[in-house]
Amino acid sequence: MIRQALSKLTSSQALLGLLLLIGLLGMGLNGAAIYARLTYLAVLTLLLAWSWSRISLRGLSVQRKTRNVRASVGDVFEETIEIQNNSWLPRVWLQVMNNSSLPQAAGSRLVTWVGGRQSRSYLARTWLTRRGAFQLGPTTLRGGDPLGLFSQEHSFPAEQSLLVLPLVVPVRDFPSPPGLLPGGKAIRVKSHEITPHAGGVREYVHGDPLKRIHWGSTARRGRLMVKEFEQDPQSEAWILLDAEKRVQAEMPGEESAAWRDWMFSRRPELSLAPSTVEYGVAVAASLTNYFLARRQAVGLAMAGPQYTVLNSDNTDRQLGKVLELLAFVNGEGRLPLLSLVEAQAPLLPLGASVVL
């Protein structure tokens, strides 16, 4: 235990302890004045250092500022960490520790000399390698006396959280679903909604919206005629994600070996974690982006762990909704893929495409 305690001593503490020991031994052996002065100097230094350390963190505050609290896997997240000294006492050194749950979070740094009524700030860059929600903090400040004999710590709680969306890989082409209904051709099923496929005209019936009146046919036939529309088999694409815990697999390993070679002038290539959940989420996110880019409505169904169904939509907001849901998938579901299909199949519209 004595050896462990000695190993934790800093060089300043060891030197001061040696001076105190020499002074006390000298006073006990011959009582020379030099030994008494060494003892008084050591004791006075200890008292001053302890007093300084007690007030070393008073009047200090930490602020973390960022422009965006939403990012994607593979992005570089930037935040500014500012230390404000609101007292007249200068700080010789301060250690900033970023205790965020964000993997490989940057921002921990040793800051020297923060003058009275002054502030210091620096930029922290973190390469995002994992999806999910992460607290930006807490942030711990450690300070002490100029000699480093004593130290104090104070933790500032997190005030913001960062949402990291899944990785989206550009998909150039994806095979059309096989079957009797090839993509791009209308099926002969009437639709009550307006679609790109006009199927003909019919006579006006009370209750038909006026915007569906075909004025050319009305003028030729002398009576009101309205347009009819047919369904598009490729108008909806549904993605069913298997998140059952029993069938998932992963391999332990480094989250990103390329981080050791990270240089901001050249970003290393990102590789997904060796996990079926991560690959499934990345595929679902990439295909959602692919279908929406072609103006197809996309729906999502999964059970990981909650059973979640996102109705199909082809607006610009749909991609954000899908990515937010996929950011929290943890592969801990209990519902098998077959049960997910059986539960969702009766709710799918006729002619919809399904990707498992």
Tab-separated table of C-alpha atoms in Angstrom:
chain	number	residue	atom	x	y	z
A	1	MET	CA	0.000	0.000	0.000
A	2	ILE	CA	2.885	2.358	0.737
A	3	ARG	CA	4.350	1.664	-2.695
A	4	GLN	CA	0.986	2.415	-4.361
A	5	ALA	CA	0.649	5.683	-2.443
A	6	LEU	CA	4.162	6.758	-3.423
A	7	SER	CA	3.501	5.963	-7.070
A	8	LYS	CA	0.539	8.392	-7.099
A	9	LEU	CA	2.638	11.316	-5.855
A	10	THR	CA	3.555	14.021	-8.341
A	11	SER	CA	7.085	15.359	-8.628
A	12	SER	CA	6.091	18.540	-6.753
A	13	GLN	CA	4.540	16.562	-3.924
A	14	ALA	CA	7.548	14.279	-3.695
A	15	LEU	CA	9.978	17.227	-3.610
A	16	LEU	CA	8.002	19.086	-0.964
A	17	GLY	CA	7.662	15.932	1.128
A	18	LEU	CA	11.401	15.375	0.894
A	19	LEU	CA	12.105	18.934	2.073
A	20	LEU	CA	9.718	18.508	4.993
A	21	LEU	CA	11.292	15.182	5.931
A	22	ILE	CA	14.821	16.599	5.798
A	23	GLY	CA	13.775	19.614	7.879
A	24	LEU	CA	12.134	17.495	10.566
A	25	LEU	CA	15.027	15.036	10.742
A	26	GLY	CA	17.551	17.866	10.908
A	27	MET	CA	15.673	19.633	13.670
A	28	GLY	CA	15.505	16.410	15.650
A	29	LEU	CA	19.200	15.553	15.220
A	30	ASN	CA	21.087	18.844	15.697
A	31	GLY	CA	18.471	21.645	15.704
A	32	ALA	CA	20.274	23.818	13.141
A	33	ALA	CA	18.428	26.911	11.915
A	34	ILE	CA	18.604	25.808	8.268
A	35	TYR	CA	16.504	22.753	9.027
A	36	ALA	CA	13.914	24.836	10.854
A	37	ARG	CA	13.673	27.178	7.879
A	38	LEU	CA	13.208	24.238	5.518
A	39	THR	CA	10.432	22.934	7.725
A	40	TYR	CA	8.690	26.315	7.921
A	41	LEU	CA	9.034	26.771	4.132
A	42	ALA	CA	7.521	23.362	3.440
A	43	VAL	CA	4.626	23.885	5.847
A	44	LEU	CA	3.939	27.401	4.518
A	45	THR	CA	4.004	26.131	0.921
A	46	LEU	CA	1.552	23.387	1.816
A	47	LEU	CA	-0.836	25.834	3.460
A	48	LEU	CA	-0.692	28.294	0.564
A	49	ALA	CA	-1.109	25.546	-2.024
A	50	TRP	CA	-4.060	24.034	-0.165
A	51	SER	CA	-5.749	27.432	0.190
A	52	TRP	CA	-5.172	28.221	-3.483
A	53	SER	CA	-6.643	24.891	-4.563
A	54	ARG	CA	-9.788	25.461	-2.501
A	55	ILE	CA	-10.646	28.576	-4.528
A	56	SER	CA	-9.154	27.449	-7.836
A	57	LEU	CA	-12.546	26.665	-9.405
A	58	ARG	CA	-14.627	29.466	-7.934
A	59	GLY	CA	-16.163	31.778	-10.512
A	60	LEU	CA	-15.513	29.403	-13.417
A	61	SER	CA	-18.174	28.307	-15.897
A	62	VAL	CA	-18.119	26.094	-18.986
A	63	GLN	CA	-20.277	26.498	-22.080
A	64	ARG	CA	-20.498	24.097	-25.011
A	65	LYS	CA	-21.806	25.585	-28.231
A	66	THR	CA	-22.666	23.821	-31.469
A	67	ARG	CA	-24.462	24.862	-34.620
A	68	ASN	CA	-26.339	21.618	-35.135
A	69	VAL	CA	-27.459	18.859	-32.768
A	70	ARG	CA	-28.270	16.463	-35.635
A	71	ALA	CA	-25.627	14.720	-37.685
A	72	SER	CA	-25.014	11.442	-39.503
A	73	VAL	CA	-22.549	8.620	-39.111
A	74	GLY	CA	-19.358	9.574	-40.915
A	75	ASP	CA	-19.717	13.319	-40.293
A	76	VAL	CA	-17.312	15.420	-38.269
A	77	PHE	CA	-19.121	16.981	-35.325
A	78	GLU	CA	-17.771	20.358	-34.243
A	79	GLU	CA	-18.449	22.123	-30.981
A	80	THR	CA	-16.863	25.068	-29.227
A	81	ILE	CA	-15.922	24.682	-25.555
A	82	GLU	CA	-15.576	28.003	-23.741
A	83	ILE	CA	-14.194	28.501	-20.221
A	84	GLN	CA	-15.248	31.745	-18.568
A	85	ASN	CA	-13.335	33.117	-15.567
A	86	ASN	CA	-15.685	35.482	-13.744
A	87	SER	CA	-13.350	36.227	-10.824
A	88	TRP	CA	-10.231	38.395	-10.488
A	89	LEU	CA	-8.025	35.405	-9.618
A	90	PRO	CA	-6.020	34.092	-12.620
A	91	ARG	CA	-5.911	30.362	-13.256
A	92	VAL	CA	-2.475	28.953	-13.972
A	93	TRP	CA	-3.773	25.647	-15.298
A	94	LEU	CA	-7.140	23.967	-15.857
A	95	GLN	CA	-7.854	20.470	-17.074
A	96	VAL	CA	-11.046	20.065	-19.128
A	97	MET	CA	-12.475	16.540	-19.305
A	98	ASN	CA	-15.248	15.720	-21.752
A	99	ASN	CA	-17.280	12.911	-20.168
A	100	SER	CA	-19.774	12.645	-23.007
A	101	SER	CA	-21.122	9.219	-23.960
A	102	LEU	CA	-20.217	9.964	-27.572
A	103	PRO	CA	-17.660	7.376	-28.747
A	104	GLN	CA	-14.138	8.789	-29.130
A	105	ALA	CA	-15.406	12.206	-28.067
A	106	ALA	CA	-12.858	14.979	-28.423
A	107	GLY	CA	-12.627	18.062	-26.238
A	108	SER	CA	-10.514	16.974	-23.259
A	109	ARG	CA	-7.614	19.388	-22.978
A	110	LEU	CA	-5.186	21.094	-20.604
A	111	VAL	CA	-5.644	24.887	-20.653
A	112	THR	CA	-2.957	27.168	-19.226
A	113	TRP	CA	-3.270	30.691	-17.891
A	114	VAL	CA	-6.793	32.012	-17.924
A	115	GLY	CA	-6.549	35.562	-16.629
A	116	GLY	CA	-9.007	37.245	-14.336
A	117	ARG	CA	-12.273	38.279	-16.010
A	118	GLN	CA	-11.163	36.510	-19.189
A	119	SER	CA	-12.311	33.525	-21.214
A	120	ARG	CA	-10.664	30.821	-23.301
A	121	SER	CA	-12.306	28.769	-26.023
A	122	TYR	CA	-11.234	26.057	-28.426
A	123	LEU	CA	-12.789	23.894	-31.113
A	124	ALA	CA	-13.350	20.159	-30.594
A	125	ARG	CA	-13.889	17.858	-33.582
A	126	THR	CA	-15.288	14.346	-33.211
A	127	TRP	CA	-15.623	11.821	-36.016
A	128	LEU	CA	-19.043	10.176	-35.623
A	129	THR	CA	-18.871	6.399	-35.905
A	130	ARG	CA	-22.011	5.251	-34.078
A	131	ARG	CA	-25.693	6.145	-34.452
A	132	GLY	CA	-27.962	7.049	-31.562
A	133	ALA	CA	-28.564	9.865	-29.090
A	134	PHE	CA	-25.665	11.089	-26.966
A	135	GLN	CA	-25.450	13.650	-24.187
A	136	LEU	CA	-22.954	16.475	-24.793
A	137	GLY	CA	-21.516	16.248	-21.330
A	138	PRO	CA	-21.088	16.291	-18.444
A	139	THR	CA	-17.932	18.408	-18.534
A	140	THR	CA	-15.509	18.212	-15.626
A	141	LEU	CA	-13.068	20.985	-14.686
A	142	ARG	CA	-10.018	20.143	-12.614
A	143	GLY	CA	-7.927	22.921	-11.103
A	144	GLY	CA	-5.450	23.468	-8.316
A	145	ASP	CA	-2.472	25.398	-7.081
A	146	PRO	CA	0.370	26.447	-9.430
A	147	LEU	CA	2.650	23.679	-8.107
A	148	GLY	CA	0.054	20.946	-8.621
A	149	LEU	CA	0.139	19.805	-5.001
A	150	PHE	CA	-3.637	19.803	-4.518
A	151	SER	CA	-6.505	19.684	-6.984
A	152	GLN	CA	-10.244	20.217	-7.057
A	153	GLU	CA	-12.892	18.991	-9.500
A	154	HIS	CA	-16.272	20.367	-10.489
A	155	SER	CA	-18.690	18.792	-12.953
A	156	PHE	CA	-21.059	20.760	-15.192
A	157	PRO	CA	-24.127	18.770	-16.347
A	158	ALA	CA	-24.993	18.257	-19.996
A	159	GLU	CA	-27.391	20.794	-21.459
A	160	GLN	CA	-27.738	19.411	-25.009
A	161	SER	CA	-27.845	16.059	-26.733
A	162	LEU	CA	-26.660	15.015	-30.173
A	163	LEU	CA	-28.722	12.787	-32.461
A	164	VAL	CA	-26.540	10.759	-34.828
A	165	LEU	CA	-28.500	9.388	-37.780
A	166	PRO	CA	-27.581	6.129	-39.554
A	167	LEU	CA	-25.135	5.943	-42.406
A	168	VAL	CA	-26.736	6.477	-45.834
A	169	VAL	CA	-24.837	4.905	-48.733
A	170	PRO	CA	-25.632	6.182	-52.265
A	171	VAL	CA	-27.517	3.470	-54.182
A	172	ARG	CA	-27.295	3.829	-57.956
A	173	ASP	CA	-29.650	1.008	-58.890
A	174	PHE	CA	-31.920	-1.484	-57.205
A	175	PRO	CA	-33.698	-4.424	-58.907
A	176	SER	CA	-37.414	-4.049	-59.518
A	177	PRO	CA	-39.531	-6.549	-57.583
A	178	PRO	CA	-40.447	-9.554	-59.765
A	179	GLY	CA	-44.066	-10.448	-60.417
A	180	LEU	CA	-46.990	-9.876	-62.743
A	181	LEU	CA	-46.997	-6.133	-62.187
A	182	PRO	CA	-43.816	-4.606	-63.648
A	183	GLY	CA	-42.899	-1.145	-62.410
A	184	GLY	CA	-44.113	1.879	-64.305
A	185	LYS	CA	-47.329	0.346	-65.684
A	186	ALA	CA	-50.687	1.089	-64.179
A	187	ILE	CA	-52.810	-1.768	-62.911
A	188	ARG	CA	-56.477	-1.811	-63.815
A	189	VAL	CA	-57.743	-0.911	-60.391
A	190	LYS	CA	-59.516	2.395	-59.966
A	191	SER	CA	-58.176	4.808	-57.411
A	192	HIS	CA	-60.059	7.457	-55.477
A	193	GLU	CA	-56.880	9.506	-55.277
A	194	ILE	CA	-55.206	11.499	-58.047
A	195	THR	CA	-52.262	9.529	-59.475
A	196	PRO	CA	-49.966	10.075	-62.475
A	197	HIS	CA	-51.910	7.430	-64.413
A	198	ALA	CA	-55.175	8.629	-66.001
A	199	GLY	CA	-57.408	5.688	-66.863
A	200	GLY	CA	-60.164	7.442	-68.833
A	201	VAL	CA	-63.204	9.629	-68.328
A	202	ARG	CA	-66.751	9.009	-67.107
A	203	GLU	CA	-69.862	11.024	-66.589
A	204	TYR	CA	-69.976	13.375	-63.643
A	205	VAL	CA	-71.611	12.029	-60.466
A	206	HIS	CA	-72.835	14.237	-57.659
A	207	GLY	CA	-70.019	14.556	-55.132
A	208	ASP	CA	-67.089	14.387	-57.568
A	209	PRO	CA	-64.553	17.205	-56.963
A	210	LEU	CA	-64.622	19.933	-59.575
A	211	LYS	CA	-60.850	19.734	-60.074
A	212	ARG	CA	-61.299	16.300	-61.723
A	213	ILE	CA	-63.584	17.629	-64.472
A	214	HIS	CA	-62.111	17.102	-67.947
A	215	TRP	CA	-63.243	20.225	-69.797
A	216	GLY	CA	-62.238	18.991	-73.261
A	217	SER	CA	-64.490	15.918	-73.046
A	218	THR	CA	-67.210	18.020	-71.427
A	219	ALA	CA	-67.214	20.431	-74.370
A	220	ARG	CA	-67.305	17.627	-76.955
A	221	ARG	CA	-70.077	15.607	-75.312
A	222	GLY	CA	-72.153	18.456	-73.962
A	223	ARG	CA	-72.258	17.114	-70.411
A	224	LEU	CA	-69.873	17.103	-67.455
A	225	MET	CA	-67.159	14.436	-67.668
A	226	VAL	CA	-64.551	13.675	-64.975
A	227	LYS	CA	-61.178	11.959	-65.154
A	228	GLU	CA	-60.535	8.528	-63.650
A	229	PHE	CA	-57.168	7.430	-62.291
A	230	GLU	CA	-55.540	4.044	-61.776
A	231	GLN	CA	-53.104	2.819	-59.163
A	232	ASP	CA	-49.360	2.645	-59.708
A	233	PRO	CA	-47.781	-0.628	-58.499
A	234	GLN	CA	-44.508	1.178	-57.780
A	235	SER	CA	-46.060	4.128	-55.962
A	236	GLU	CA	-45.315	2.605	-52.530
A	237	ALA	CA	-42.297	0.728	-51.207
A	238	TRP	CA	-42.375	-0.840	-47.768
A	239	ILE	CA	-39.211	-1.750	-45.867
A	240	LEU	CA	-39.538	-4.415	-43.170
A	241	LEU	CA	-36.511	-4.564	-40.881
A	242	ASP	CA	-35.712	-7.744	-38.962
A	243	ALA	CA	-34.623	-6.666	-35.468
A	244	GLU	CA	-35.222	-9.918	-33.583
A	245	LYS	CA	-32.532	-10.487	-30.986
A	246	ARG	CA	-32.330	-14.255	-31.507
A	247	VAL	CA	-31.110	-14.026	-35.114
A	248	GLN	CA	-28.603	-11.165	-34.772
A	249	ALA	CA	-24.851	-11.632	-34.770
A	250	GLU	CA	-21.829	-9.437	-34.243
A	251	MET	CA	-18.088	-9.688	-33.802
A	252	PRO	CA	-16.106	-7.836	-31.142
A	253	GLY	CA	-13.405	-5.517	-32.304
A	254	GLU	CA	-12.330	-1.938	-32.626
A	255	GLU	CA	-15.046	0.452	-33.565
A	256	SER	CA	-12.888	2.115	-36.163
A	257	ALA	CA	-9.249	1.202	-36.617
A	258	ALA	CA	-8.845	4.103	-39.025
A	259	TRP	CA	-9.165	6.552	-36.127
A	260	ARG	CA	-5.470	6.143	-35.324
A	261	ASP	CA	-4.597	7.543	-38.744
A	262	TRP	CA	-7.112	10.358	-38.614
A	263	MET	CA	-6.030	13.582	-40.243
A	264	PHE	CA	-8.504	16.397	-40.808
A	265	SER	CA	-7.029	17.106	-44.205
A	266	ARG	CA	-7.884	13.576	-45.311
A	267	ARG	CA	-10.825	11.739	-43.820
A	268	PRO	CA	-10.355	7.965	-43.454
A	269	GLU	CA	-12.826	5.557	-44.955
A	270	LEU	CA	-15.627	4.634	-42.576
A	271	SER	CA	-16.482	0.990	-42.028
A	272	LEU	CA	-19.571	-0.214	-40.208
A	273	ALA	CA	-19.291	-2.168	-37.003
A	274	PRO	CA	-19.307	-5.951	-37.625
A	275	SER	CA	-22.953	-6.341	-36.615
A	276	THR	CA	-26.002	-7.528	-38.533
A	277	VAL	CA	-28.078	-4.819	-36.841
A	278	GLU	CA	-25.791	-2.057	-38.101
A	279	TYR	CA	-25.768	-3.425	-41.639
A	280	GLY	CA	-29.543	-3.882	-41.630
A	281	VAL	CA	-30.105	-0.320	-40.453
A	282	ALA	CA	-27.674	1.060	-43.048
A	283	VAL	CA	-29.393	-0.887	-45.846
A	284	ALA	CA	-32.849	0.287	-44.737
A	285	ALA	CA	-31.705	3.917	-44.576
A	286	SER	CA	-29.983	3.742	-47.971
A	287	LEU	CA	-32.965	2.151	-49.711
A	288	THR	CA	-35.314	4.714	-48.182
A	289	ASN	CA	-33.174	7.463	-49.657
A	290	TYR	CA	-33.118	5.630	-53.013
A	291	PHE	CA	-36.896	5.249	-53.279
A	292	LEU	CA	-37.680	8.772	-52.088
A	293	ALA	CA	-35.259	10.214	-54.641
A	294	ARG	CA	-37.493	8.605	-57.295
A	295	ARG	CA	-40.631	10.132	-55.761
A	296	GLN	CA	-41.904	6.807	-54.445
A	297	ALA	CA	-43.753	6.686	-51.155
A	298	VAL	CA	-41.839	4.696	-48.527
A	299	GLY	CA	-43.166	3.028	-45.391
A	300	LEU	CA	-41.259	1.338	-42.571
A	301	ALA	CA	-42.161	-1.473	-40.193
A	302	MET	CA	-39.937	-2.998	-37.520
A	303	ALA	CA	-39.968	-4.408	-34.004
A	304	GLY	CA	-36.767	-3.496	-32.266
A	305	PRO	CA	-37.737	-3.510	-29.454
A	306	GLN	CA	-41.079	-1.717	-29.901
A	307	TYR	CA	-43.364	-2.607	-32.766
A	308	THR	CA	-43.218	0.490	-34.954
A	309	VAL	CA	-44.991	1.289	-38.213
A	310	LEU	CA	-44.370	4.487	-40.146
A	311	ASN	CA	-47.020	5.117	-42.784
A	312	SER	CA	-45.827	5.538	-46.353
A	313	ASP	CA	-45.128	9.023	-47.645
A	314	ASN	CA	-43.056	10.566	-50.429
A	315	THR	CA	-42.517	14.049	-48.996
A	316	ASP	CA	-39.136	15.503	-48.064
A	317	ARG	CA	-39.847	14.957	-44.372
A	318	GLN	CA	-40.181	11.190	-44.723
A	319	LEU	CA	-36.443	10.554	-44.940
A	320	GLY	CA	-35.868	12.408	-41.675
A	321	LYS	CA	-38.622	10.440	-39.937
A	322	VAL	CA	-37.214	7.104	-41.101
A	323	LEU	CA	-33.661	7.987	-40.106
A	324	GLU	CA	-34.783	9.120	-36.652
A	325	LEU	CA	-36.546	5.807	-36.052
A	326	LEU	CA	-33.599	3.791	-37.342
A	327	ALA	CA	-31.201	5.710	-35.098
A	328	PHE	CA	-32.677	3.994	-32.022
A	329	VAL	CA	-32.942	0.400	-33.294
A	330	ASN	CA	-30.964	-1.830	-30.919
A	331	GLY	CA	-31.661	-5.327	-32.212
A	332	GLU	CA	-33.354	-6.411	-28.972
A	333	GLY	CA	-36.750	-7.243	-30.482
A	334	ARG	CA	-38.705	-10.400	-29.763
A	335	LEU	CA	-40.971	-10.451	-32.822
A	336	PRO	CA	-39.727	-12.777	-35.601
A	337	LEU	CA	-39.601	-11.528	-39.172
A	338	LEU	CA	-42.374	-13.942	-40.230
A	339	SER	CA	-44.717	-12.543	-37.581
A	340	LEU	CA	-43.824	-9.006	-38.663
A	341	VAL	CA	-44.743	-9.855	-42.249
A	342	GLU	CA	-48.003	-11.529	-41.229
A	343	ALA	CA	-48.985	-8.516	-39.126
A	344	GLN	CA	-48.176	-5.978	-41.822
A	345	ALA	CA	-49.276	-7.808	-44.985
A	346	PRO	CA	-53.053	-7.190	-44.600
A	347	LEU	CA	-52.385	-3.472	-44.267
A	348	LEU	CA	-50.320	-3.086	-47.439
A	349	PRO	CA	-52.026	-1.555	-50.492
A	350	LEU	CA	-52.481	-3.624	-53.620
A	351	GLY	CA	-49.388	-3.522	-55.811
A	352	ALA	CA	-46.983	-2.203	-53.171
A	353	SER	CA	-43.351	-3.311	-53.227
A	354	VAL	CA	-41.921	-4.904	-50.092
A	355	VAL	CA	-38.233	-5.214	-49.205
A	356	LEU	CA	-37.274	-7.491	-46.298
